[in-house]
Amino acid sequence: GAVVSQHPSWVICKSGTSVKIECRSLDFQATTMFWYRQFPKQSLMLMATSNEGSKATYEQGVEKDKFLINHASLTLSTLTVTSAHPEDSSFYICSARRPLEQYFGPGTRLTVT
Amino acid sequence: GQQLNQSPQSMFIQEGEDVSMNCTSSSIFNTWLWYKQDPGEGPVLLIALYKAGELTSNGRLTAQFGITRKDSFLNISASIPSDVGIYFCAGSSNSGGGADGLTFGKGTHLIIQP
């Protein structure tokens, strides 16, 4: 199956700082990637759709100025959590789109202290 | 927005038993997907369904896309210890589950007692 990687796998940062998470499709090109957030013992919630070469589309209630998405190439999308707060602590998971399916990365655990 | 109701929330079964879980929706989905997630990892695709009425198997797993396009079930036969994990259904409004961001069910936590 398709391989999607994320980096870092976990990160701890102080409140007020920014954190960048990378999502890469390793063996295929993905014009579209998705970012999800998962709180403990909850389901995945779609945050935004990342399109290569254009602006991301954000779901209702997700602040685009806080969660900056850049999809600079067909294999890389980045999510930057700006001015992080403890309530942003979560498991962030990306997925990369192929014609019929989505393949998920291993996730990034963000803890804001 | 769209919501998926997934049940049961958790299952405690004996090794070797069959497992069944399902998802229902108030709106139509054109693609249903079933994923398994282990702790601290991303979801792994198990089965994808693209046509109403479709019945698809992947080893011991069988899933069906409901005729009304508002439901799907997943069966696991002869469960083994490595089946432990959280199973999620996911739906897409587009034909071909890659096109849109997915709507996920709340998950079924499968626990197997040896």
PDB file of C-alpha atoms in Angstrom:
ATOM      1  CA  GLY A   1       0.000   0.000   0.000  1.00  0.00           C
ATOM      2  CA  ALA A   2       0.916   3.656  -0.214  1.00  0.00           C
ATOM      3  CA  VAL A   3       3.271   5.085   2.401  1.00  0.00           C
ATOM      4  CA  VAL A   4       2.768   8.389   4.146  1.00  0.00           C
ATOM      5  CA  SER A   5       5.195   9.696   6.736  1.00  0.00           C
ATOM      6  CA  GLN A   6       4.968  12.445   9.321  1.00  0.00           C
ATOM      7  CA  HIS A   7       7.651  14.327  11.158  1.00  0.00           C
ATOM      8  CA  PRO A   8       8.074  14.706  14.028  1.00  0.00           C
ATOM      9  CA  SER A   9       6.246  11.782  15.591  1.00  0.00           C
ATOM     10  CA  TRP A  10       5.919  13.723  18.832  1.00  0.00           C
ATOM     11  CA  VAL A  11       6.747  17.214  19.994  1.00  0.00           C
ATOM     12  CA  ILE A  12       6.519  19.157  23.239  1.00  0.00           C
ATOM     13  CA  CYS A  13       6.485  22.933  23.053  1.00  0.00           C
ATOM     14  CA  LYS A  14       5.860  25.869  25.337  1.00  0.00           C
ATOM     15  CA  SER A  15       2.710  27.904  25.191  1.00  0.00           C
ATOM     16  CA  GLY A  16       2.995  30.757  22.706  1.00  0.00           C
ATOM     17  CA  THR A  17       5.507  29.112  20.420  1.00  0.00           C
ATOM     18  CA  SER A  18       4.896  27.703  16.926  1.00  0.00           C
ATOM     19  CA  VAL A  19       5.316  24.134  15.771  1.00  0.00           C
ATOM     20  CA  LYS A  20       5.614  22.792  12.221  1.00  0.00           C
ATOM     21  CA  ILE A  21       4.505  19.284  11.287  1.00  0.00           C
ATOM     22  CA  GLU A  22       5.476  17.717   7.970  1.00  0.00           C
ATOM     23  CA  CYS A  23       3.486  15.184   5.967  1.00  0.00           C
ATOM     24  CA  ARG A  24       5.116  13.368   3.065  1.00  0.00           C
ATOM     25  CA  SER A  25       3.813  10.855   0.555  1.00  0.00           C
ATOM     26  CA  LEU A  26       6.828   8.616  -0.027  1.00  0.00           C
ATOM     27  CA  ASP A  27       5.897   6.522  -3.029  1.00  0.00           C
ATOM     28  CA  PHE A  28       3.267   8.527  -4.864  1.00  0.00           C
ATOM     29  CA  GLN A  29       2.389  12.089  -5.736  1.00  0.00           C
ATOM     30  CA  ALA A  30      -0.530  13.634  -3.935  1.00  0.00           C
ATOM     31  CA  THR A  31      -2.137  16.789  -5.243  1.00  0.00           C
ATOM     32  CA  THR A  32      -4.426  16.740  -2.227  1.00  0.00           C
ATOM     33  CA  MET A  33      -3.622  16.013   1.385  1.00  0.00           C
ATOM     34  CA  PHE A  34      -5.839  16.289   4.428  1.00  0.00           C
ATOM     35  CA  TRP A  35      -5.144  17.235   8.022  1.00  0.00           C
ATOM     36  CA  TYR A  36      -7.108  15.689  10.874  1.00  0.00           C
ATOM     37  CA  ARG A  37      -7.028  16.172  14.624  1.00  0.00           C
ATOM     38  CA  GLN A  38      -7.813  13.484  17.166  1.00  0.00           C
ATOM     39  CA  PHE A  39      -8.322  14.157  20.869  1.00  0.00           C
ATOM     40  CA  PRO A  40      -7.863  11.302  23.343  1.00  0.00           C
ATOM     41  CA  LYS A  41     -10.445   8.554  22.982  1.00  0.00           C
ATOM     42  CA  GLN A  42     -12.218  10.452  20.234  1.00  0.00           C
ATOM     43  CA  SER A  43     -12.576  10.124  16.519  1.00  0.00           C
ATOM     44  CA  LEU A  44     -10.662  11.902  13.798  1.00  0.00           C
ATOM     45  CA  MET A  45     -11.990  15.307  12.845  1.00  0.00           C
ATOM     46  CA  LEU A  46     -11.131  16.865   9.509  1.00  0.00           C
ATOM     47  CA  MET A  47      -9.382  20.219   9.931  1.00  0.00           C
ATOM     48  CA  ALA A  48      -8.462  21.216   6.410  1.00  0.00           C
ATOM     49  CA  THR A  49      -7.834  20.147   2.849  1.00  0.00           C
ATOM     50  CA  SER A  50      -4.410  20.964   1.462  1.00  0.00           C
ATOM     51  CA  ASN A  51      -4.092  21.405  -2.296  1.00  0.00           C
ATOM     52  CA  GLU A  52      -0.736  21.608  -4.031  1.00  0.00           C
ATOM     53  CA  GLY A  53      -0.113  25.068  -5.385  1.00  0.00           C
ATOM     54  CA  SER A  54      -3.216  26.682  -3.923  1.00  0.00           C
ATOM     55  CA  LYS A  55      -4.697  27.799  -0.635  1.00  0.00           C
ATOM     56  CA  ALA A  56      -5.953  25.266   1.837  1.00  0.00           C
ATOM     57  CA  THR A  57      -9.636  24.847   2.552  1.00  0.00           C
ATOM     58  CA  TYR A  58     -10.529  24.872   6.227  1.00  0.00           C
ATOM     59  CA  GLU A  59     -13.455  23.196   7.951  1.00  0.00           C
ATOM     60  CA  GLN A  60     -15.906  25.293   9.873  1.00  0.00           C
ATOM     61  CA  GLY A  61     -14.536  26.292  13.250  1.00  0.00           C
ATOM     62  CA  VAL A  62     -10.863  25.795  12.359  1.00  0.00           C
ATOM     63  CA  GLU A  63      -8.871  29.032  12.487  1.00  0.00           C
ATOM     64  CA  LYS A  64      -6.855  29.387   9.300  1.00  0.00           C
ATOM     65  CA  ASP A  65      -4.542  31.983  10.841  1.00  0.00           C
ATOM     66  CA  LYS A  66      -3.712  29.632  13.675  1.00  0.00           C
ATOM     67  CA  PHE A  67      -3.238  26.464  11.638  1.00  0.00           C
ATOM     68  CA  LEU A  68      -1.130  27.446   8.642  1.00  0.00           C
ATOM     69  CA  ILE A  69      -0.991  24.909   5.841  1.00  0.00           C
ATOM     70  CA  ASN A  70       1.501  24.908   2.989  1.00  0.00           C
ATOM     71  CA  HIS A  71       1.444  22.316   0.184  1.00  0.00           C
ATOM     72  CA  ALA A  72       4.551  23.311  -1.694  1.00  0.00           C
ATOM     73  CA  SER A  73       5.110  20.124  -3.663  1.00  0.00           C
ATOM     74  CA  LEU A  74       3.294  17.009  -4.766  1.00  0.00           C
ATOM     75  CA  THR A  75       4.808  15.029  -1.911  1.00  0.00           C
ATOM     76  CA  LEU A  76       4.904  17.469   0.998  1.00  0.00           C
ATOM     77  CA  SER A  77       2.344  19.344   3.048  1.00  0.00           C
ATOM     78  CA  THR A  78       3.131  21.165   6.278  1.00  0.00           C
ATOM     79  CA  LEU A  79       0.904  22.220   9.151  1.00  0.00           C
ATOM     80  CA  THR A  80       2.167  24.989  11.424  1.00  0.00           C
ATOM     81  CA  VAL A  81       0.404  25.509  14.718  1.00  0.00           C
ATOM     82  CA  THR A  82       1.055  29.146  15.569  1.00  0.00           C
ATOM     83  CA  SER A  83       1.019  30.585  19.082  1.00  0.00           C
ATOM     84  CA  ALA A  84       0.212  27.172  20.490  1.00  0.00           C
ATOM     85  CA  HIS A  85      -1.844  26.843  23.650  1.00  0.00           C
ATOM     86  CA  PRO A  86      -2.437  23.824  25.898  1.00  0.00           C
ATOM     87  CA  GLU A  87      -5.845  23.257  24.314  1.00  0.00           C
ATOM     88  CA  ASP A  88      -4.053  22.641  20.992  1.00  0.00           C
ATOM     89  CA  SER A  89      -2.477  19.528  22.487  1.00  0.00           C
ATOM     90  CA  SER A  90      -3.726  16.676  20.347  1.00  0.00           C
ATOM     91  CA  PHE A  91      -2.803  13.956  17.885  1.00  0.00           C
ATOM     92  CA  TYR A  92      -2.472  15.448  14.399  1.00  0.00           C
ATOM     93  CA  ILE A  93      -2.782  13.050  11.480  1.00  0.00           C
ATOM     94  CA  CYS A  94      -2.392  13.743   7.794  1.00  0.00           C
ATOM     95  CA  SER A  95      -3.608  11.712   4.872  1.00  0.00           C
ATOM     96  CA  ALA A  96      -2.658  11.746   1.222  1.00  0.00           C
ATOM     97  CA  ARG A  97      -5.173  11.220  -1.502  1.00  0.00           C
ATOM     98  CA  ARG A  98      -4.973   8.697  -4.271  1.00  0.00           C
ATOM     99  CA  PRO A  99      -7.774   8.435  -6.842  1.00  0.00           C
ATOM    100  CA  LEU A 100      -9.947   6.100  -4.828  1.00  0.00           C
ATOM    101  CA  GLU A 101      -8.566   6.065  -1.298  1.00  0.00           C
ATOM    102  CA  GLN A 102      -6.803   8.041   1.402  1.00  0.00           C
ATOM    103  CA  TYR A 103      -3.705   6.772   3.147  1.00  0.00           C
ATOM    104  CA  PHE A 104      -2.867   8.066   6.586  1.00  0.00           C
ATOM    105  CA  GLY A 105       0.405   9.032   8.181  1.00  0.00           C
ATOM    106  CA  PRO A 106       1.424   7.685  11.594  1.00  0.00           C
ATOM    107  CA  GLY A 107       0.410  10.881  13.367  1.00  0.00           C
ATOM    108  CA  THR A 108       2.177  13.553  15.420  1.00  0.00           C
ATOM    109  CA  ARG A 109       1.525  13.878  19.132  1.00  0.00           C
ATOM    110  CA  LEU A 110       1.653  17.560  20.123  1.00  0.00           C
ATOM    111  CA  THR A 111       1.846  18.524  23.777  1.00  0.00           C
ATOM    112  CA  VAL A 112       1.787  22.211  24.673  1.00  0.00           C
ATOM    113  CA  THR A 113       2.937  23.054  28.175  1.00  0.00           C
TER     114      THR A 113
ATOM    115  CA  GLY B   1     -22.515  18.530   9.232  1.00  0.00           C
ATOM    116  CA  GLN B   2     -22.695  14.867   8.424  1.00  0.00           C
ATOM    117  CA  GLN B   3     -22.421  12.409  11.276  1.00  0.00           C
ATOM    118  CA  LEU B   4     -21.799   8.716  11.441  1.00  0.00           C
ATOM    119  CA  ASN B   5     -23.220   6.603  14.238  1.00  0.00           C
ATOM    120  CA  GLN B   6     -20.963   3.660  14.895  1.00  0.00           C
ATOM    121  CA  SER B   7     -21.830   0.773  17.193  1.00  0.00           C
ATOM    122  CA  PRO B   8     -20.995  -0.859  19.393  1.00  0.00           C
ATOM    123  CA  GLN B   9     -18.673   1.554  21.149  1.00  0.00           C
ATOM    124  CA  SER B  10     -16.670  -1.349  22.567  1.00  0.00           C
ATOM    125  CA  MET B  11     -16.656  -5.135  22.420  1.00  0.00           C
ATOM    126  CA  PHE B  12     -15.175  -7.700  24.770  1.00  0.00           C
ATOM    127  CA  ILE B  13     -14.971 -11.066  23.062  1.00  0.00           C
ATOM    128  CA  GLN B  14     -13.188 -14.380  23.333  1.00  0.00           C
ATOM    129  CA  GLU B  15     -10.466 -15.309  20.891  1.00  0.00           C
ATOM    130  CA  GLY B  16     -11.979 -17.237  17.979  1.00  0.00           C
ATOM    131  CA  GLU B  17     -15.351 -15.495  18.101  1.00  0.00           C
ATOM    132  CA  ASP B  18     -16.795 -13.562  15.205  1.00  0.00           C
ATOM    133  CA  VAL B  19     -17.203  -9.798  15.462  1.00  0.00           C
ATOM    134  CA  SER B  20     -19.725  -7.494  13.872  1.00  0.00           C
ATOM    135  CA  MET B  21     -19.919  -3.696  13.932  1.00  0.00           C
ATOM    136  CA  ASN B  22     -21.855  -1.196  11.907  1.00  0.00           C
ATOM    137  CA  CYS B  23     -22.249   2.427  10.974  1.00  0.00           C
ATOM    138  CA  THR B  24     -25.318   4.393  10.041  1.00  0.00           C
ATOM    139  CA  SER B  25     -25.767   7.860   8.691  1.00  0.00           C
ATOM    140  CA  SER B  26     -28.638  10.289   8.325  1.00  0.00           C
ATOM    141  CA  SER B  27     -27.337  11.249   4.904  1.00  0.00           C
ATOM    142  CA  ILE B  28     -26.089   9.384   1.878  1.00  0.00           C
ATOM    143  CA  PHE B  29     -22.446   8.511   1.370  1.00  0.00           C
ATOM    144  CA  ASN B  30     -21.059   7.352  -1.961  1.00  0.00           C
ATOM    145  CA  THR B  31     -18.012   5.677  -0.473  1.00  0.00           C
ATOM    146  CA  TRP B  32     -17.607   3.755   2.751  1.00  0.00           C
ATOM    147  CA  LEU B  33     -14.226   2.900   4.217  1.00  0.00           C
ATOM    148  CA  TRP B  34     -13.201   0.842   7.228  1.00  0.00           C
ATOM    149  CA  TYR B  35      -9.963   1.593   9.091  1.00  0.00           C
ATOM    150  CA  LYS B  36      -8.131   0.077  12.062  1.00  0.00           C
ATOM    151  CA  GLN B  37      -6.104   2.266  14.393  1.00  0.00           C
ATOM    152  CA  ASP B  38      -3.580   0.991  16.901  1.00  0.00           C
ATOM    153  CA  PRO B  39      -2.621   3.217  19.870  1.00  0.00           C
ATOM    154  CA  GLY B  40      -0.401   6.120  18.880  1.00  0.00           C
ATOM    155  CA  GLU B  41      -0.591   5.360  15.178  1.00  0.00           C
ATOM    156  CA  GLY B  42      -2.528   6.529  12.166  1.00  0.00           C
ATOM    157  CA  PRO B  43      -5.493   4.599  10.754  1.00  0.00           C
ATOM    158  CA  VAL B  44      -4.787   1.772   8.339  1.00  0.00           C
ATOM    159  CA  LEU B  45      -7.243   1.094   5.534  1.00  0.00           C
ATOM    160  CA  LEU B  46      -8.905  -2.316   5.782  1.00  0.00           C
ATOM    161  CA  ILE B  47     -11.673  -2.301   3.199  1.00  0.00           C
ATOM    162  CA  ALA B  48     -13.074   0.252   0.752  1.00  0.00           C
ATOM    163  CA  LEU B  49     -16.611   0.094  -0.666  1.00  0.00           C
ATOM    164  CA  TYR B  50     -17.717   2.093  -3.682  1.00  0.00           C
ATOM    165  CA  LYS B  51     -21.105   0.737  -4.782  1.00  0.00           C
ATOM    166  CA  ALA B  52     -24.387   0.345  -2.943  1.00  0.00           C
ATOM    167  CA  GLY B  53     -24.936  -3.315  -2.124  1.00  0.00           C
ATOM    168  CA  GLU B  54     -21.264  -4.149  -2.588  1.00  0.00           C
ATOM    169  CA  LEU B  55     -19.910  -6.941  -0.399  1.00  0.00           C
ATOM    170  CA  THR B  56     -16.126  -7.082  -0.149  1.00  0.00           C
ATOM    171  CA  SER B  57     -13.765  -9.372   1.733  1.00  0.00           C
ATOM    172  CA  ASN B  58     -10.169  -8.970   2.837  1.00  0.00           C
ATOM    173  CA  GLY B  59      -9.018 -12.176   4.502  1.00  0.00           C
ATOM    174  CA  ARG B  60     -11.108 -12.672   7.625  1.00  0.00           C
ATOM    175  CA  LEU B  61     -12.770  -9.283   7.165  1.00  0.00           C
ATOM    176  CA  THR B  62     -15.980  -8.737   5.251  1.00  0.00           C
ATOM    177  CA  ALA B  63     -17.742  -5.426   4.772  1.00  0.00           C
ATOM    178  CA  GLN B  64     -20.899  -4.371   2.993  1.00  0.00           C
ATOM    179  CA  PHE B  65     -22.137  -1.087   1.581  1.00  0.00           C
ATOM    180  CA  GLY B  66     -25.815  -0.787   2.438  1.00  0.00           C
ATOM    181  CA  ILE B  67     -28.407  -0.544  -0.335  1.00  0.00           C
ATOM    182  CA  THR B  68     -29.706   2.772   1.000  1.00  0.00           C
ATOM    183  CA  ARG B  69     -26.122   4.153   1.020  1.00  0.00           C
ATOM    184  CA  LYS B  70     -26.707   5.197   4.607  1.00  0.00           C
ATOM    185  CA  ASP B  71     -25.099   2.259   6.361  1.00  0.00           C
ATOM    186  CA  SER B  72     -22.264  -0.240   6.310  1.00  0.00           C
ATOM    187  CA  PHE B  73     -21.136  -3.158   8.420  1.00  0.00           C
ATOM    188  CA  LEU B  74     -17.827  -4.859   9.081  1.00  0.00           C
ATOM    189  CA  ASN B  75     -17.502  -8.483  10.168  1.00  0.00           C
ATOM    190  CA  ILE B  76     -14.367 -10.154  11.463  1.00  0.00           C
ATOM    191  CA  SER B  77     -14.402 -13.921  11.569  1.00  0.00           C
ATOM    192  CA  ALA B  78     -12.446 -16.112  13.983  1.00  0.00           C
ATOM    193  CA  SER B  79     -10.845 -13.217  15.875  1.00  0.00           C
ATOM    194  CA  ILE B  80      -7.207 -13.420  16.905  1.00  0.00           C
ATOM    195  CA  PRO B  81      -5.252 -11.346  19.455  1.00  0.00           C
ATOM    196  CA  SER B  82      -3.771  -9.009  16.822  1.00  0.00           C
ATOM    197  CA  ASP B  83      -7.288  -7.893  15.887  1.00  0.00           C
ATOM    198  CA  VAL B  84      -7.312  -5.790  19.060  1.00  0.00           C
ATOM    199  CA  GLY B  85      -7.599  -2.096  18.312  1.00  0.00           C
ATOM    200  CA  ILE B  86     -10.045   0.608  17.389  1.00  0.00           C
ATOM    201  CA  TYR B  87     -12.047   0.227  14.203  1.00  0.00           C
ATOM    202  CA  PHE B  88     -13.434   3.280  12.444  1.00  0.00           C
ATOM    203  CA  CYS B  89     -15.918   3.567   9.664  1.00  0.00           C
ATOM    204  CA  ALA B  90     -15.531   6.577   7.394  1.00  0.00           C
ATOM    205  CA  GLY B  91     -17.679   7.995   4.664  1.00  0.00           C
ATOM    206  CA  SER B  92     -17.164  10.236   1.697  1.00  0.00           C
ATOM    207  CA  SER B  93     -19.772  12.071  -0.326  1.00  0.00           C
ATOM    208  CA  ASN B  94     -17.722  11.623  -3.469  1.00  0.00           C
ATOM    209  CA  SER B  95     -17.553   8.476  -5.507  1.00  0.00           C
ATOM    210  CA  GLY B  96     -14.044   7.343  -4.795  1.00  0.00           C
ATOM    211  CA  GLY B  97     -13.084   7.863  -1.194  1.00  0.00           C
ATOM    212  CA  GLY B  98     -10.003   9.869  -1.941  1.00  0.00           C
ATOM    213  CA  ALA B  99     -11.668  12.957  -3.248  1.00  0.00           C
ATOM    214  CA  ASP B 100     -13.038  14.502  -0.081  1.00  0.00           C
ATOM    215  CA  GLY B 101     -12.016  14.741   3.492  1.00  0.00           C
ATOM    216  CA  LEU B 102     -13.614  11.854   5.328  1.00  0.00           C
ATOM    217  CA  THR B 103     -16.284  11.844   8.005  1.00  0.00           C
ATOM    218  CA  PHE B 104     -15.402   9.318  10.684  1.00  0.00           C
ATOM    219  CA  GLY B 105     -17.518   7.312  13.073  1.00  0.00           C
ATOM    220  CA  LYS B 106     -16.636   7.399  16.763  1.00  0.00           C
ATOM    221  CA  GLY B 107     -14.941   4.019  16.630  1.00  0.00           C
ATOM    222  CA  THR B 108     -15.434   0.528  18.018  1.00  0.00           C
ATOM    223  CA  HIS B 109     -12.859  -0.562  20.564  1.00  0.00           C
ATOM    224  CA  LEU B 110     -12.268  -4.293  20.170  1.00  0.00           C
ATOM    225  CA  ILE B 111     -10.820  -6.158  23.128  1.00  0.00           C
ATOM    226  CA  ILE B 112     -10.065  -9.853  22.865  1.00  0.00           C
ATOM    227  CA  GLN B 113      -9.757 -12.139  25.847  1.00  0.00           C
ATOM    228  CA  PRO B 114      -7.545 -15.167  25.234  1.00  0.00           C
TER     229      PRO B 114
END
